[in-house]
């Protein structure tokens, strides 16, 4: 069973075809990258996967289950966590509260238990808080527990967003440009961190990334989008030497040069 | 500083003995201001607050002047917001004010009870609306509709009105009011579902307009459902509505040494009932705020897309907030109907909805003490300050034409207050930490 299987997905915005007939599949446990020039449709592709937009055409299977057209909250419940290109934390909540929101679907407290704060509600809240704290430790944000998310420095906000996605206990994690704005050292840390997620938690990871060094080192396979269409797919080596990819990145006539 | 403020408080205590009334109470408010805003050590501050509580209570008992009530409200606010006052003192003084000072003042001047009950009913509703607007960020301009549904739920069956369309022994005996508080929770929550299902699919301004319209629909239904079958008795309203029998309460009070007469017994009873309800509503508010539901509401308010990507379903979560707020309002509607023994559509106009919203905004969105303070401030303003002021104008300045009667400018004054708020303190009088953070961001 594939972690993700997309067949001929298309999304149009008016006349613009943001995602054009894209098919691809991701194996379980894989680290898979989606790359492409600005405006190629990468983020829109993620938005199709997470249900923010239903695809106009095509089909999306998650771990063998057809989720085409389901709303984002249902897809999240299927075990898909994500981060956003332009960080979307709950800024006025604390770091810990952000994680607790991420754990929403795993905190099993019925409404009336919450209303009266019954022993069950207390127990579940305490358990959730413990788990959130463990997660903060895992990503190295323990010191920041009670700070407002918006007051964190940029790099830690990125980390927190990943942690919030992890709080969902995802099987599939979608990261939209996680290394954006990071210096080479931070990027290296990030690479190690993502690899740890796969090794230790067994999560399948799809990432969008512009940093080619990171992409080439970390990915098992890569898909390349241009103008909404998939123009190449394969191992880092195959993609690096693919003439169409070189052309897409460096312009016509550059094929055959260095990538 | 410490001696100055202590002198002020003592001077006020003296004034209360010599010349109780509006002027001495104004002086008392000044002394309270000094206590709250001067830099004092916690001990001095606590001492001052205790002195002032005593003085305001005496002032109320001796003169019945309602400025004293404002003073007591002010002390309650100080007790909830000022830092470094011992917790035990806070609770003790607060309870003394609510359970001793106000009832004693009420015996001296029953209007104090009336004010206290109205403040309480509106405070509980403001707390309900606080869930909807403050936590979930859903701008509801038709909130009074739920109050109406709650009030009519009891009014129809707690009076002869129900005979018009069904068989049975109506009015139901007064004890049924307690049962109907539960029933009203269900009917108003269902009304919330009915209004929310179409309305909550919309966002922002659209939601505001649609709730405004649907709120008016409820009022107009109440106004017109006197034919073909008479459900609501139309614009005349329904009266008399049964009140619960309170023999047990009279006996209980008697055994505590409190002798009640015919006018004050129900007043005291409803005052205490309303206090109890506020206690429960505050508890529910706090519990929800610290649960996955409260967090989901705030998350949706902050960023719908991110919230949904965390597995929070949009419509059900919003509906839950809407129905919770509606139920709070519905229970208070039942008490409102019973306390006044009269219900008519006039109590549930758009202005009522906007007033409750104003209370939430004035106090500070999302803030629990804020909602209560907002309710106290606007209720006292509407029922007392403006009326007193117009009386003053009418008697001392008869040359001023009656068109400029201040009581007629309720909405103007109200609007002015909100505008000033938006300019000088947009986060509200007692801001909640999250909204404060959001404001700073903007
Ligand atoms: N909601 C929308 N409405 C209209 N057009 C949109 C919308 N979202 C994206 N687009 C357009 O779709 C195209 C693809 O955008 P998308 O954000 O998916 O690109 P991207 O590959 O993520 O680019 P970048 O590398 O800059 O993030 C762009 O031309 C963009 O303007
Ligand atoms: Mg993008």
mmCIF file of N, CA and C in Angstrom, chain A residues 8-9 22 28 47 68 75 102 108 136 139 146 165 184 190 219 223 231-232 235 244:
data_model
loop_
_atom_site.group_PDB
_atom_site.id
_atom_site.type_symbol
_atom_site.label_atom_id
_atom_site.label_comp_id
_atom_site.label_asym_id
_atom_site.label_seq_id
_atom_site.Cartn_x
_atom_site.Cartn_y
_atom_site.Cartn_z
ATOM 1 N N UNK A 8 -3.988 11.945 -11.722
ATOM 2 C CA UNK A 8 -4.474 12.971 -12.644
ATOM 3 C C UNK A 8 -5.214 14.091 -11.947
ATOM 4 N N UNK A 9 -4.595 14.631 -10.898
ATOM 5 C CA UNK A 9 -5.228 15.725 -10.160
ATOM 6 C C UNK A 9 -5.068 17.035 -10.908
ATOM 7 N N UNK A 22 -1.716 16.028 -12.545
ATOM 8 C CA UNK A 22 -0.538 15.481 -11.861
ATOM 9 C C UNK A 22 -0.850 14.114 -11.257
ATOM 10 N N UNK A 28 5.407 4.275 1.632
ATOM 11 C CA UNK A 28 5.464 4.463 3.074
ATOM 12 C C UNK A 28 6.913 4.526 3.527
ATOM 13 N N UNK A 47 -2.352 21.834 -0.954
ATOM 14 C CA UNK A 47 -3.711 22.202 -0.552
ATOM 15 C C UNK A 47 -4.745 21.212 -1.078
ATOM 16 N N UNK A 68 -10.629 11.905 -1.803
ATOM 17 C CA UNK A 68 -10.909 12.993 -2.726
ATOM 18 C C UNK A 68 -12.126 13.789 -2.255
ATOM 19 N N UNK A 75 -9.372 14.937 6.618
ATOM 20 C CA UNK A 75 -8.084 14.444 6.128
ATOM 21 C C UNK A 75 -7.055 14.437 7.254
ATOM 22 N N UNK A 102 -3.076 21.083 18.365
ATOM 23 C CA UNK A 102 -2.647 20.035 17.446
ATOM 24 C C UNK A 102 -3.130 18.660 17.891
ATOM 25 N N UNK A 108 -9.892 12.904 24.127
ATOM 26 C CA UNK A 108 -11.252 12.375 24.036
ATOM 27 C C UNK A 108 -12.073 12.802 25.248
ATOM 28 N N UNK A 136 7.514 18.767 23.129
ATOM 29 C CA UNK A 136 8.332 19.978 23.176
ATOM 30 C C UNK A 136 9.778 19.626 23.467
ATOM 31 N N UNK A 139 11.465 18.247 20.298
ATOM 32 C CA UNK A 139 11.898 19.233 19.308
ATOM 33 C C UNK A 139 12.763 20.323 19.933
ATOM 34 N N UNK A 146 5.635 28.343 27.893
ATOM 35 C CA UNK A 146 4.575 29.282 28.243
ATOM 36 C C UNK A 146 4.660 30.604 27.490
ATOM 37 N N UNK A 165 2.240 19.958 14.043
ATOM 38 C CA UNK A 165 1.796 18.934 13.092
ATOM 39 C C UNK A 165 2.047 17.538 13.658
ATOM 40 N N UNK A 184 22.753 28.020 6.709
ATOM 41 C CA UNK A 184 23.209 26.653 6.402
ATOM 42 C C UNK A 184 23.271 25.750 7.627
ATOM 43 N N UNK A 190 17.945 20.890 10.543
ATOM 44 C CA UNK A 190 16.619 20.518 10.068
ATOM 45 C C UNK A 190 16.673 19.185 9.347
ATOM 46 N N UNK A 219 16.291 13.570 -0.024
ATOM 47 C CA UNK A 219 15.155 12.913 -0.673
ATOM 48 C C UNK A 219 15.482 11.508 -1.143
ATOM 49 N N UNK A 223 9.813 14.886 -7.236
ATOM 50 C CA UNK A 223 8.968 15.212 -8.383
ATOM 51 C C UNK A 223 9.152 16.690 -8.690
ATOM 52 N N UNK A 231 6.903 17.520 -14.600
ATOM 53 C CA UNK A 231 7.769 17.346 -15.760
ATOM 54 C C UNK A 231 8.833 16.284 -15.529
ATOM 55 N N UNK A 232 8.999 15.865 -14.284
ATOM 56 C CA UNK A 232 10.000 14.817 -14.041
ATOM 57 C C UNK A 232 9.763 14.190 -12.687
ATOM 58 N N UNK A 235 14.966 9.593 -8.736
ATOM 59 C CA UNK A 235 15.938 9.760 -7.670
ATOM 60 C C UNK A 235 16.612 11.124 -7.839
ATOM 61 N N UNK A 244 15.000 18.402 -19.024
ATOM 62 C CA UNK A 244 13.813 19.257 -18.888
ATOM 63 C C UNK A 244 13.848 20.026 -17.572
#
